[in-house]
Coordinates of C-alpha atoms in Angstrom, one line a residue:
M26 CA 29.8 9.6 17.8
S27 CA 27.3 11.9 18.0
L28 CA 25.5 14.0 15.2
K29 CA 24.7 17.5 15.5
H30 CA 21.2 18.9 15.6
T31 CA 22.8 21.4 13.0
S32 CA 19.7 24.1 12.5
E33 CA 18.2 25.0 9.6
N34 CA 19.0 27.7 7.3
L35 CA 17.6 29.3 4.0
Q36 CA 19.8 26.4 1.9
S37 CA 18.3 24.2 3.6
R38 CA 14.6 25.5 3.3
L39 CA 15.4 25.6 -0.7
I40 CA 16.7 21.9 -1.2
L41 CA 13.8 20.7 0.9
F42 CA 11.4 23.1 -1.2
V43 CA 13.2 21.3 -4.5
I44 CA 12.3 17.8 -2.9
L45 CA 9.0 18.3 -2.3
I46 CA 8.4 19.5 -6.0
A47 CA 10.0 16.9 -7.5
G48 CA 8.0 14.5 -5.2
C49 CA 5.1 16.2 -6.3
V50 CA 5.8 16.2 -10.4
L51 CA 6.5 12.4 -9.6
R52 CA 3.8 11.5 -8.2
I53 CA 1.2 13.3 -10.4
Y54 CA 2.5 12.1 -13.9
Q55 CA 0.5 9.9 -15.3
L56 CA -1.7 9.9 -12.2
D57 CA -5.0 9.2 -14.2
T58 CA -3.5 7.7 -17.4
Y59 CA -4.7 4.2 -16.8
S60 CA -7.5 2.8 -15.5
I61 CA -8.9 2.2 -12.0
F62 CA -8.0 -1.7 -10.9
F63 CA -11.0 -3.6 -8.7
D64 CA -9.7 -2.2 -5.2
E65 CA -10.3 1.3 -6.7
K66 CA -13.6 0.3 -8.0
S67 CA -14.4 -0.5 -4.6
T68 CA -12.7 2.4 -3.2
M69 CA -15.2 4.9 -5.6
V70 CA -18.2 3.4 -4.7
V71 CA -17.9 3.0 -1.2
S72 CA -17.1 6.5 -1.0
Q73 CA -20.2 7.4 -2.0
G74 CA -22.2 4.9 0.4
I75 CA -23.1 2.3 -2.7
V76 CA -21.9 -1.2 -2.2
L77 CA -20.2 -2.8 -5.1
E78 CA -23.2 -5.1 -7.2
G79 CA -25.5 -3.2 -5.5
A80 CA -26.7 -4.6 -2.2
N81 CA -28.0 -1.5 -1.0
Q82 CA -29.3 -0.5 -4.2
K83 CA -32.5 -2.5 -4.6
K84 CA -34.9 0.0 -5.2
V85 CA -32.5 1.6 -8.3
F86 CA -31.9 -1.8 -10.4
S87 CA -35.4 -4.0 -9.4
E88 CA -39.1 -3.1 -8.9
R89 CA -40.8 -6.1 -7.2
K90 CA -39.9 -9.6 -5.4
L91 CA -40.5 -12.9 -6.8
S92 CA -39.1 -16.3 -5.7
I93 CA -35.7 -17.1 -6.6
P94 CA -35.7 -19.8 -9.8
A95 CA -33.3 -22.8 -8.8
F96 CA -31.0 -22.0 -11.1
W97 CA -30.3 -18.7 -9.5
K98 CA -29.6 -20.0 -6.2
A99 CA -25.9 -19.8 -5.1
P100 CA -24.6 -22.6 -3.3
A101 CA -24.3 -22.0 1.0
L102 CA -21.6 -21.0 1.7
P103 CA -19.8 -21.7 5.6
Y104 CA -19.6 -18.2 7.1
P105 CA -20.8 -16.4 10.4
P106 CA -23.5 -17.9 12.5
A107 CA -27.6 -17.7 11.1
N108 CA -28.2 -14.4 13.0
V109 CA -25.3 -12.4 10.9
V110 CA -25.8 -14.7 7.6
R111 CA -29.6 -13.7 7.3
S112 CA -28.9 -9.6 7.9
F113 CA -26.7 -9.9 4.6
T114 CA -28.5 -12.5 2.6
Y115 CA -31.6 -12.0 0.2
Q116 CA -33.9 -15.1 0.1
E117 CA -35.7 -13.3 -3.0
T118 CA -34.9 -12.1 -6.3
F119 CA -36.3 -8.8 -8.4
I120 CA -37.7 -8.2 -11.6
P121 CA -35.0 -5.5 -13.3
R122 CA -36.3 -2.2 -14.1
A123 CA -35.3 0.8 -15.8
F124 CA -33.4 3.5 -13.8
T125 CA -31.8 6.9 -13.8
P126 CA -28.6 8.4 -12.5
A127 CA -30.7 10.6 -10.5
E128 CA -32.1 7.3 -8.5
F129 CA -28.6 5.8 -8.9
W130 CA -27.7 9.0 -7.0
S131 CA -30.6 9.3 -4.8
P132 CA -29.3 10.3 -0.9
K133 CA -27.7 7.7 1.3
T134 CA -28.5 7.1 4.8
M135 CA -25.3 6.5 7.5
A136 CA -26.6 2.8 7.1
D137 CA -26.0 2.7 3.7
Y138 CA -22.4 4.3 4.5
Y139 CA -22.3 1.0 6.6
E140 CA -23.2 -1.6 4.6
A141 CA -20.9 -0.2 2.1
M142 CA -17.9 -0.5 3.7
T143 CA -19.0 -3.9 5.4
R144 CA -19.5 -5.3 2.4
S145 CA -17.0 -3.9 0.0
D146 CA -14.0 -3.3 2.5
I147 CA -15.0 -5.6 5.7
G148 CA -15.6 -2.8 7.3
N149 CA -11.9 -1.6 6.7
S150 CA -10.9 2.5 6.5
P151 CA -13.8 4.7 7.9
F152 CA -11.3 7.3 8.0
Y153 CA -10.0 7.6 4.9
Y154 CA -13.3 7.1 3.1
L155 CA -14.9 10.0 5.1
L156 CA -11.8 12.2 3.8
L157 CA -12.3 10.6 0.9
H158 CA -15.8 11.5 0.2
I159 CA -15.4 15.4 1.8
W160 CA -12.6 15.5 -0.9
M161 CA -14.5 14.5 -4.1
E162 CA -17.5 16.8 -2.9
I163 CA -14.9 19.4 -3.3
F164 CA -12.7 18.5 -6.3
G165 CA -15.1 16.6 -8.0
L166 CA -15.9 12.9 -8.7
S167 CA -13.2 11.9 -11.1
D168 CA -10.2 9.1 -11.0
F169 CA -7.9 12.2 -11.0
S170 CA -9.3 13.6 -8.2
A171 CA -10.1 10.5 -6.5
R172 CA -5.7 9.3 -6.6
L173 CA -4.8 13.0 -6.0
L174 CA -5.7 12.8 -2.3
S175 CA -3.2 9.4 -1.8
V176 CA -0.6 12.2 -3.8
V177 CA -1.1 14.5 -1.1
F178 CA -0.6 12.5 1.5
S179 CA 2.2 11.0 -0.2
V180 CA 4.1 14.1 -0.2
L181 CA 3.1 15.2 3.2
I182 CA 5.0 11.9 4.1
I183 CA 8.3 13.5 2.0
G184 CA 8.0 16.5 4.7
L185 CA 7.2 14.4 7.6
T186 CA 10.3 12.4 7.3
Y187 CA 12.5 15.5 7.3
V188 CA 10.7 16.9 10.1
F189 CA 11.6 13.2 11.6
G190 CA 15.1 13.1 10.4
K191 CA 15.6 16.8 11.4
R192 CA 13.9 16.6 14.9
F193 CA 15.6 13.2 16.3
F194 CA 18.9 13.3 14.2
S195 CA 20.2 16.4 12.0
V196 CA 19.3 18.4 9.0
R197 CA 21.3 16.8 6.7
T198 CA 19.8 13.2 7.8
G199 CA 16.4 14.7 7.1
L200 CA 16.8 16.1 3.6
I201 CA 18.7 12.8 2.6
A202 CA 15.9 11.0 3.7
A203 CA 13.3 13.0 2.2
A204 CA 15.1 12.8 -1.3
I205 CA 14.8 9.0 -1.5
V206 CA 11.5 9.3 0.2
A207 CA 10.4 11.7 -2.9
I208 CA 12.1 8.9 -5.7
E209 CA 11.3 5.8 -4.1
P210 CA 8.9 4.1 -6.2
F211 CA 7.0 2.2 -3.4
F212 CA 5.5 5.6 -1.9
I213 CA 5.0 7.0 -5.7
A214 CA 3.2 3.4 -6.6
Y215 CA 0.7 3.8 -3.7
S216 CA 0.2 7.6 -4.4
H217 CA -1.4 6.3 -8.0
Q218 CA -3.9 4.4 -6.2
A219 CA -7.3 5.8 -4.5
R220 CA -6.7 3.6 -1.6
N221 CA -5.8 3.8 2.4
Y222 CA -2.4 3.1 2.0
S223 CA -0.6 6.5 1.4
L224 CA -2.9 7.4 4.9
T225 CA -1.8 5.4 6.9
F226 CA 2.0 5.2 5.9
L227 CA 1.5 9.0 7.0
L228 CA -0.8 8.4 10.0
T229 CA 1.9 6.0 11.8
L230 CA 4.9 7.9 10.8
L231 CA 3.0 11.0 12.6
A232 CA 2.2 8.6 15.7
T233 CA 5.7 8.0 15.9
Y234 CA 7.2 11.1 15.7
F235 CA 4.8 11.9 18.8
F236 CA 5.5 9.1 20.5
L237 CA 9.3 9.4 20.6
R238 CA 9.3 13.3 21.8
I239 CA 7.0 11.9 24.3
I240 CA 9.8 9.0 25.2
E241 CA 12.4 11.7 24.9
N242 CA 11.3 14.2 27.4
Q243 CA 10.1 11.6 30.1
N244 CA 12.1 13.1 32.9
G245 CA 11.2 16.7 31.6
K246 CA 7.3 18.5 31.9
Q247 CA 5.5 16.8 29.0
K248 CA 3.3 18.7 27.1
I249 CA -0.2 17.8 26.7
S250 CA -0.2 18.6 22.9
L251 CA 2.1 15.4 22.6
Y252 CA -0.1 13.0 23.9
I253 CA -3.3 14.3 22.1
G254 CA -1.3 14.4 18.9
Y255 CA -0.5 10.5 19.8
I256 CA -4.0 9.9 20.3
L257 CA -5.3 11.0 17.6
A258 CA -2.7 10.2 14.8
A259 CA -2.6 6.5 16.2
G260 CA -6.1 6.5 16.7
L261 CA -6.8 7.8 13.2
S262 CA -4.2 5.0 11.6
L263 CA -6.3 2.0 13.0
L264 CA -9.5 3.6 11.4
S265 CA -7.5 3.9 8.1
H266 CA -6.1 0.1 8.4
F267 CA -6.5 -2.5 10.7
L268 CA -2.6 -3.7 10.2
T269 CA -1.9 -0.2 11.6
I270 CA -2.1 -2.5 14.6
S271 CA 1.7 -3.6 13.9
V272 CA 3.2 -0.3 14.5
L273 CA 1.6 0.3 17.8
L274 CA 2.4 -3.3 18.6
A275 CA 6.2 -1.7 18.0
H276 CA 5.6 1.1 20.1
A277 CA 4.4 -1.2 22.8
I278 CA 7.6 -2.9 22.8
Y279 CA 9.8 0.1 22.5
A280 CA 8.1 1.7 25.7
L281 CA 9.0 -1.8 27.6
F282 CA 12.7 -1.6 27.3
F283 CA 12.9 2.5 27.0
L284 CA 10.3 4.1 29.0
R285 CA 11.3 4.7 32.9
T286 CA 8.8 6.1 34.6
V287 CA 5.8 5.2 36.4
K288 CA 4.2 8.4 35.3
G289 CA 5.0 7.9 31.7
W290 CA 3.8 4.4 31.9
I291 CA 0.6 5.8 33.4
R292 CA 0.2 8.5 30.4
M293 CA 1.2 6.3 28.1
A294 CA -1.2 3.5 28.4
I295 CA -4.1 6.1 29.1
S296 CA -3.2 7.3 25.7
A297 CA -3.3 4.1 24.0
V298 CA -6.6 3.1 25.5
L299 CA -7.9 6.3 24.3
A300 CA -6.3 5.4 20.7
L301 CA -8.2 2.5 20.8
T302 CA -11.4 3.8 21.6
G303 CA -12.6 5.1 18.1
V304 CA -11.4 1.2 16.4
T305 CA -13.1 -0.3 19.2
W306 CA -16.3 1.6 18.7
W307 CA -16.4 1.2 14.8
M308 CA -16.0 -2.8 15.2
V309 CA -18.9 -2.7 18.1
F310 CA -21.7 -0.4 17.2
G311 CA -20.2 1.1 13.6
G312 CA -19.6 -0.5 10.0
G313 CA -16.7 -2.7 11.4
Q314 CA -19.3 -4.8 13.4
Y315 CA -18.6 -8.0 10.9
T316 CA -15.6 -7.2 10.5
L317 CA -14.0 -10.4 12.4
Y318 CA -16.4 -12.6 11.2
S319 CA -15.2 -11.2 7.3
L320 CA -11.4 -11.8 8.3
N321 CA -12.1 -15.2 9.9
Y322 CA -13.8 -16.4 6.5
Q323 CA -11.1 -15.0 4.5
A324 CA -8.3 -16.4 6.3
D325 CA -10.4 -20.1 6.1
L326 CA -11.1 -19.6 2.3
Y327 CA -7.1 -18.3 1.6
K328 CA -6.3 -21.9 3.6
R329 CA -8.5 -23.7 1.7
M330 CA -7.1 -22.4 -1.6
A331 CA -3.2 -22.9 -0.8
D332 CA -3.8 -26.2 0.5
T333 CA -6.0 -27.6 -2.6
M334 CA -5.7 -24.6 -5.8
P335 CA -2.9 -22.8 -4.8
Y336 CA -2.0 -21.9 -8.5
N337 CA -5.6 -21.9 -9.9
N338 CA -7.7 -19.8 -8.0
P339 CA -9.6 -16.4 -8.0
F340 CA -7.0 -14.9 -5.8
G341 CA -3.9 -15.2 -7.3
I342 CA -0.9 -17.4 -6.0
I343 CA -1.4 -18.4 -2.5
L344 CA 1.0 -21.1 -1.2
P345 CA 0.6 -23.2 2.3
A346 CA 2.9 -21.5 5.0
T347 CA 5.7 -23.7 5.1
P348 CA 8.6 -21.9 6.1
L349 CA 10.3 -22.2 2.7
N350 CA 7.2 -21.0 1.0
V351 CA 7.4 -18.3 3.9
F352 CA 11.2 -17.4 3.6
N353 CA 10.6 -17.2 -0.3
K354 CA 7.5 -15.1 0.0
S355 CA 9.1 -12.7 3.1
L356 CA 12.5 -12.2 1.7
P357 CA 11.8 -9.6 -1.2
I358 CA 9.7 -7.5 1.4
F359 CA 12.9 -7.2 3.5
T360 CA 15.1 -6.3 0.3
D361 CA 13.0 -4.0 -0.9
L362 CA 13.2 -1.6 2.1
V363 CA 16.3 -1.3 1.5
F364 CA 17.0 1.1 -1.4
F365 CA 20.4 -0.7 -1.8
T366 CA 18.7 -4.0 -2.5
N367 CA 15.8 -2.8 -3.9
G368 CA 14.4 -5.2 -6.7
L369 CA 17.4 -7.8 -6.2
T370 CA 15.3 -10.5 -5.5
D371 CA 13.2 -10.4 -8.6
A372 CA 16.1 -10.1 -10.7
L373 CA 18.9 -12.4 -9.2
A374 CA 18.9 -15.6 -10.9
G375 CA 21.1 -18.8 -10.5
K376 CA 22.1 -20.4 -7.0
R377 CA 25.9 -20.6 -8.2
N378 CA 25.8 -16.7 -9.0
I379 CA 23.9 -16.0 -6.1
L380 CA 26.2 -17.8 -3.7
F381 CA 29.2 -16.6 -5.5
S382 CA 27.7 -12.9 -4.8
I383 CA 27.3 -13.1 -1.0
L384 CA 30.9 -15.0 -0.8
T385 CA 32.2 -11.9 -2.2
G386 CA 30.5 -9.6 0.1
I387 CA 31.9 -11.6 3.0
L388 CA 35.1 -11.8 1.8
L389 CA 34.9 -7.6 1.3
I390 CA 33.9 -7.2 5.1
V391 CA 36.9 -9.7 6.2
W392 CA 39.0 -7.1 3.5
Y393 CA 37.5 -4.6 5.4
R394 CA 38.4 -5.4 9.1
F395 CA 41.5 -7.1 8.8
K396 CA 43.4 -5.2 6.0
D397 CA 45.7 -3.5 8.4
R398 CA 47.0 -6.9 9.6
I399 CA 48.1 -7.8 6.0
A400 CA 51.6 -6.6 4.4
M401 CA 51.7 -5.3 1.0
P402 CA 52.2 -2.3 -1.3
G403 CA 49.6 0.6 -0.7
W404 CA 48.3 0.7 -4.1
L405 CA 47.9 -3.1 -4.1
K406 CA 46.0 -2.6 -1.1
M407 CA 43.8 -0.2 -1.8
S408 CA 42.9 -2.2 -5.6
V409 CA 41.6 -5.2 -3.6
P410 CA 38.3 -4.2 -3.2
F411 CA 38.0 -3.3 -6.6
I412 CA 39.3 -6.6 -7.6
L413 CA 36.9 -8.6 -5.5
V414 CA 33.9 -6.8 -7.0
L415 CA 34.9 -6.3 -10.5
S416 CA 35.9 -10.1 -10.9
G417 CA 32.4 -11.3 -10.4
L418 CA 32.0 -9.5 -14.5
A419 CA 33.4 -12.3 -15.4
F420 CA 32.2 -15.2 -13.4
Y421 CA 28.4 -14.1 -13.4
T422 CA 26.1 -15.7 -15.6
N423 CA 23.6 -13.1 -15.9
H424 CA 22.6 -9.7 -14.6
R425 CA 26.7 -9.0 -13.7
L426 CA 25.8 -5.9 -12.7
Q427 CA 23.5 -6.3 -10.0
F428 CA 25.0 -9.5 -8.7
C429 CA 28.0 -6.7 -8.1
I430 CA 25.5 -4.4 -6.2
L431 CA 24.6 -7.2 -4.3
S432 CA 27.8 -7.8 -3.3
V433 CA 28.6 -4.2 -2.2
S434 CA 25.0 -4.0 -0.2
L435 CA 25.6 -6.3 1.6
F436 CA 29.0 -4.7 2.7
A437 CA 27.5 -1.7 2.8
L438 CA 24.9 -3.1 5.5
S439 CA 27.3 -4.2 7.6
F440 CA 28.7 -1.3 9.0
I441 CA 25.0 -0.7 10.7
P442 CA 26.9 -2.4 14.3
D443 CA 29.5 -0.1 13.8
F444 CA 27.4 2.9 13.6
H445 CA 25.4 1.9 16.4
R446 CA 28.7 1.4 18.4
Q447 CA 29.9 5.1 17.6
S448 CA 26.8 6.8 18.5
D449 CA 26.3 7.9 21.9
L450 CA 23.3 6.8 24.7
K451 CA 21.0 9.2 23.6
Q452 CA 21.1 8.3 20.0
R453 CA 21.2 4.4 20.2
K454 CA 17.8 4.7 21.8
K455 CA 16.4 6.4 18.4
L456 CA 18.3 3.9 16.4
W457 CA 16.3 1.2 18.4
M458 CA 13.2 2.8 17.5
L459 CA 14.7 2.4 13.5
Y460 CA 15.3 -1.1 14.0
S461 CA 11.7 -1.8 15.8
M462 CA 9.9 0.0 12.7
A463 CA 11.7 -1.8 10.2
L464 CA 11.6 -4.8 11.2
I465 CA 8.0 -5.4 13.6
P466 CA 5.6 -4.8 10.7
T467 CA 7.0 -7.6 8.7
L468 CA 7.4 -9.6 11.5
F469 CA 4.0 -9.2 12.4
L470 CA 2.6 -10.5 9.2
I471 CA 4.9 -13.4 9.0
L472 CA 3.5 -14.5 12.7
M473 CA 0.0 -14.2 11.4
S474 CA 1.2 -15.8 7.6
F475 CA 1.9 -19.1 10.3
K476 CA -1.1 -18.5 11.9
N477 CA -3.5 -18.6 9.1
G478 CA -1.6 -21.5 7.0
H479 CA -1.3 -19.6 3.9
T480 CA 1.0 -16.7 2.4
F481 CA -1.6 -14.6 0.9
G482 CA -0.9 -11.9 3.5
L483 CA 2.7 -11.4 2.9
T484 CA 2.8 -8.3 0.7
Q485 CA 5.0 -5.2 0.7
R486 CA 1.9 -3.2 1.3
Y487 CA 0.6 -4.6 4.5
S488 CA 4.3 -3.8 6.0
G489 CA 5.1 -0.5 3.9
F490 CA 4.8 1.5 7.6
S491 CA 8.4 0.7 7.7
F492 CA 10.2 2.4 4.8
P493 CA 10.2 5.8 6.4
Y494 CA 12.5 4.3 9.1
V495 CA 14.7 2.2 7.0
I496 CA 15.3 5.2 4.7
I497 CA 16.5 7.6 7.7
L498 CA 18.9 4.7 8.9
L499 CA 20.2 4.4 5.4
S500 CA 20.5 8.4 5.4
L501 CA 22.8 8.0 8.5
L502 CA 24.7 5.0 6.5
L503 CA 25.4 7.3 3.9
Q504 CA 26.7 9.9 6.0
F505 CA 29.1 7.3 7.6
Y506 CA 30.5 6.2 4.7
T507 CA 32.1 9.3 3.5
R508 CA 34.4 9.1 6.4
M509 CA 35.6 6.0 5.4
K510 CA 39.1 5.4 3.2
P511 CA 38.8 6.2 -0.5
E512 CA 38.6 2.8 -2.2
F513 CA 35.7 1.8 0.0
R514 CA 33.6 5.2 0.1
I515 CA 34.2 5.0 -4.1
I516 CA 32.9 1.5 -4.4
I517 CA 29.9 1.8 -2.2
F518 CA 28.7 5.3 -3.4
V519 CA 29.6 4.1 -7.4
F520 CA 27.7 0.9 -6.9
L521 CA 24.9 2.8 -5.3
A522 CA 24.6 5.2 -8.1
V523 CA 24.1 2.0 -10.4
Q524 CA 21.4 0.5 -8.2
L525 CA 19.7 4.0 -8.5
Y526 CA 19.8 3.4 -12.4
F527 CA 18.1 0.1 -11.7
V528 CA 15.5 1.7 -9.7
S529 CA 14.9 4.1 -11.9
T530 CA 14.2 1.7 -14.8
R531 CA 11.3 -0.2 -12.4
L532 CA 10.1 3.4 -11.9
K533 CA 9.5 3.8 -15.7
E534 CA 7.8 0.2 -16.1
F535 CA 5.4 1.6 -13.5
Y536 CA 5.0 4.6 -15.6
E537 CA 4.3 2.7 -18.6
D538 CA 2.1 0.0 -16.5
R539 CA 3.8 -2.9 -16.8
S540 CA 5.3 -3.3 -13.5
L541 CA 3.9 -6.6 -11.6
K542 CA 5.5 -5.4 -8.7
Y543 CA 4.2 -1.9 -8.2
G544 CA 1.4 -1.8 -10.4
Y545 CA -0.3 -5.4 -10.6
F546 CA -0.2 -5.6 -14.5
A547 CA 2.4 -7.1 -17.0
T548 CA 0.2 -5.5 -19.6
P549 CA -0.6 -1.9 -19.6
R550 CA -4.1 -0.6 -19.2
A551 CA -6.4 1.5 -21.4
P552 CA -7.7 4.6 -19.8
N553 CA -10.8 4.2 -18.0
P554 CA -13.4 2.8 -20.1
Y555 CA -16.5 3.7 -18.1
Y556 CA -15.2 7.4 -18.0
K557 CA -14.8 7.4 -21.3
A558 CA -18.5 5.3 -21.9
A559 CA -20.2 8.1 -19.7
Q560 CA -18.5 11.0 -21.9
K561 CA -19.7 8.8 -25.1
I562 CA -23.0 8.7 -23.6
S563 CA -23.7 12.4 -22.3
A564 CA -22.8 13.4 -26.0
L565 CA -25.4 11.3 -27.8
Y566 CA -28.1 10.9 -25.8
Q567 CA -31.6 12.3 -26.5
E568 CA -34.9 12.4 -24.5
G569 CA -36.4 8.9 -25.9
D570 CA -33.0 6.6 -26.0
T571 CA -32.1 4.2 -23.8
I572 CA -28.8 2.7 -22.6
M573 CA -28.1 -0.8 -22.3
Y574 CA -25.7 -2.3 -19.8
P575 CA -24.1 -5.9 -20.2
A576 CA -25.0 -8.4 -17.2
P577 CA -22.4 -11.1 -17.3
R578 CA -22.7 -14.0 -14.0
F579 CA -21.9 -12.9 -11.0
Q580 CA -19.5 -15.1 -9.0
I581 CA -20.3 -15.4 -5.5
L582 CA -17.2 -15.5 -3.6
S583 CA -18.2 -14.9 0.1
E584 CA -22.0 -14.2 1.7
M585 CA -20.5 -10.5 1.6
D586 CA -20.8 -11.0 -1.9
R587 CA -24.6 -12.2 -1.7
T588 CA -26.9 -9.3 -3.6
F589 CA -30.4 -9.8 -5.1
L590 CA -29.7 -10.3 -8.6
P591 CA -28.1 -13.5 -10.5
Y592 CA -26.3 -11.1 -12.3
S593 CA -23.6 -8.2 -11.9
V594 CA -24.6 -4.5 -12.1
Q595 CA -21.0 -3.0 -11.7
D596 CA -20.6 -2.2 -15.4
A597 CA -23.8 -0.2 -14.3
Q598 CA -22.5 1.0 -11.2
L599 CA -19.1 2.6 -12.5
T600 CA -20.4 4.1 -15.5
N601 CA -23.2 5.9 -13.5
L602 CA -20.1 7.6 -11.1
Y603 CA -19.3 9.7 -13.7
F604 CA -22.8 10.7 -14.9
P605 CA -24.3 14.3 -13.8
K606 CA -26.2 13.4 -10.7
D607 CA -29.4 15.0 -11.6
A608 CA -29.1 13.2 -14.9
Q609 CA -32.7 11.6 -16.1
Y610 CA -31.2 9.1 -18.8
I611 CA -33.3 6.0 -19.1
Q612 CA -30.6 2.7 -18.2
V613 CA -31.5 -0.7 -18.1
M614 CA -29.8 -4.2 -17.7
D615 CA -29.5 -6.2 -20.9
T616 CA -29.6 -9.8 -20.1
T617 CA -29.2 -11.1 -23.4
Q618 CA -25.1 -10.2 -23.8
T619 CA -22.3 -9.6 -21.5
S620 CA -19.5 -7.5 -22.9
S621 CA -21.0 -4.7 -24.4
I622 CA -22.6 -1.1 -22.8
L623 CA -25.2 0.3 -25.9
L624 CA -27.4 2.8 -26.8
K625 CA -30.6 2.1 -28.3
K626 CA -32.0 5.1 -30.2
A627 CA -35.1 6.1 -30.4
G628 CA -36.8 4.9 -33.4
R629 CA -34.0 2.6 -34.6
K630 CA -33.9 -1.3 -34.4
T631 CA -30.0 -1.6 -34.2
P632 CA -28.7 -0.1 -30.7
V633 CA -25.1 1.8 -30.9
E634 CA -22.0 0.1 -29.5
I635 CA -21.0 3.0 -27.1
I636 CA -17.8 0.2 -25.9
K637 CA -17.1 -3.2 -25.5
L638 CA -15.7 -4.0 -22.1
K639 CA -14.6 -7.5 -22.9
G640 CA -11.1 -7.6 -21.4
L641 CA -11.3 -4.2 -20.0
R642 CA -12.9 -5.1 -16.8
Y643 CA -9.8 -5.1 -14.6
G644 CA -9.6 -7.4 -12.0
S645 CA -13.2 -9.0 -12.6
E646 CA -12.1 -11.0 -16.0

């Protein structure tokens, strides 16, 4: 079987336009309703060349050196060699001073940006931070504008998925895949984060597009623009997130099997070296110089947490990397990649239920393969699939419809070998790329989990590069199902429609900020308290007033966290983000309390409480 490269027409372009508009609406809806969380706080300050907790803002928050009192000294932590530690550790402390937004926003040097990325994001994502900085220079610094950049990248993923599917399979495949990407909760969730994920998903898909174009035409005249496109997309993806190396590893494995010319190997080797040049320079000379130290330290730290306090540590649940723990953590990553089984591992409970559901799926597969060898009336033969699946409604003790979906999903996915076998040789090569990109990023995470001895890195966002390829494969399967006999076609599409309903409920939970899976929070967050405080202060502040920030004790978790004060200045930093950059508001750290931003009005003894932050510092309490 060979899918024809049907050409675009006005109808297909209109459908794509509707898909893009729908995807854009789904991503912009509720975009800045809920406050930024801890990772986004880092994003906001790092993009402005500021270290979270102010390590490169000594002159803003303090004025003169003193010896460190004994009770201020943090315990020594195992980390890089002494010369590295010294470059990031202060052996003295400073007296706090009054400061203004204008001083907070004083011009930053390139060294400031390097230190901000090194300390607050282990030297990761310089390309993303560069784009975000330019973006907010144009559109302003706000939660909405910071997240809007991720929305732009996410909508571009929809369009690029269409281009990818159309170019290598068919227009219909591209449209179906684009429609699934548009409503996929994973992509919508990460478009709501001012983080690098949407950019990396886009760049790795673009790199794979150029790579397949090169492989596809390896015996013909190659366009230099394809190699340039690949070098830029692959190189910039590494400068957006280091884990995109798993995608380039998948490319290398694919080339090993399908790149047949010596000239092609030489050209791709040169391209790979050039793609790695940027990240190599960054790691040796730029802000990524201490990344490997940080990664090694984190691996050791998480291993200790997994071994000594897996359920009660500052980072969440971290389990030792036993085969069972790794299987339990990685299974949802694989199942959630597939729209058919998205969320089933979270919902399904009861070993008996699961075994019955899997057995039903196997019986469906067996029945489909051997039905023609069994003599029975036609009406009864057509009824068997429905009887098999619906019988579970009386057997399952919970989530009955979702257990039925699991059975049907196993049956539906069993046709991948059939589809592969019926494809022509040229298409099979492209299918192998889809399989590789679906599996290798997660297998890479599993390998690293065993290497590091803990399960902390086994999370969907670190292998999210796989989604577009799995979705394209599902788009091909959906077309394959339309050629099946009515009883099988009906049972597959009916239960997939039911699954679409359950996926929509997960999306609803995300919009309500009640999704641990996609939004990290079970209890909805309030709007950004720092933005609210800044707006209220700007309305009330008069000359002679003083803004007072809480000074909670600063918990040092690694050497990169070390700063020059014993308390946190994060509340002050995050509020100043939303002040005018030339404002002259007088501000101080209030070491007498830890929970409220206050405004001390001139001539009045009791300060005005602007906002009480206790319970609102997401990620820090």
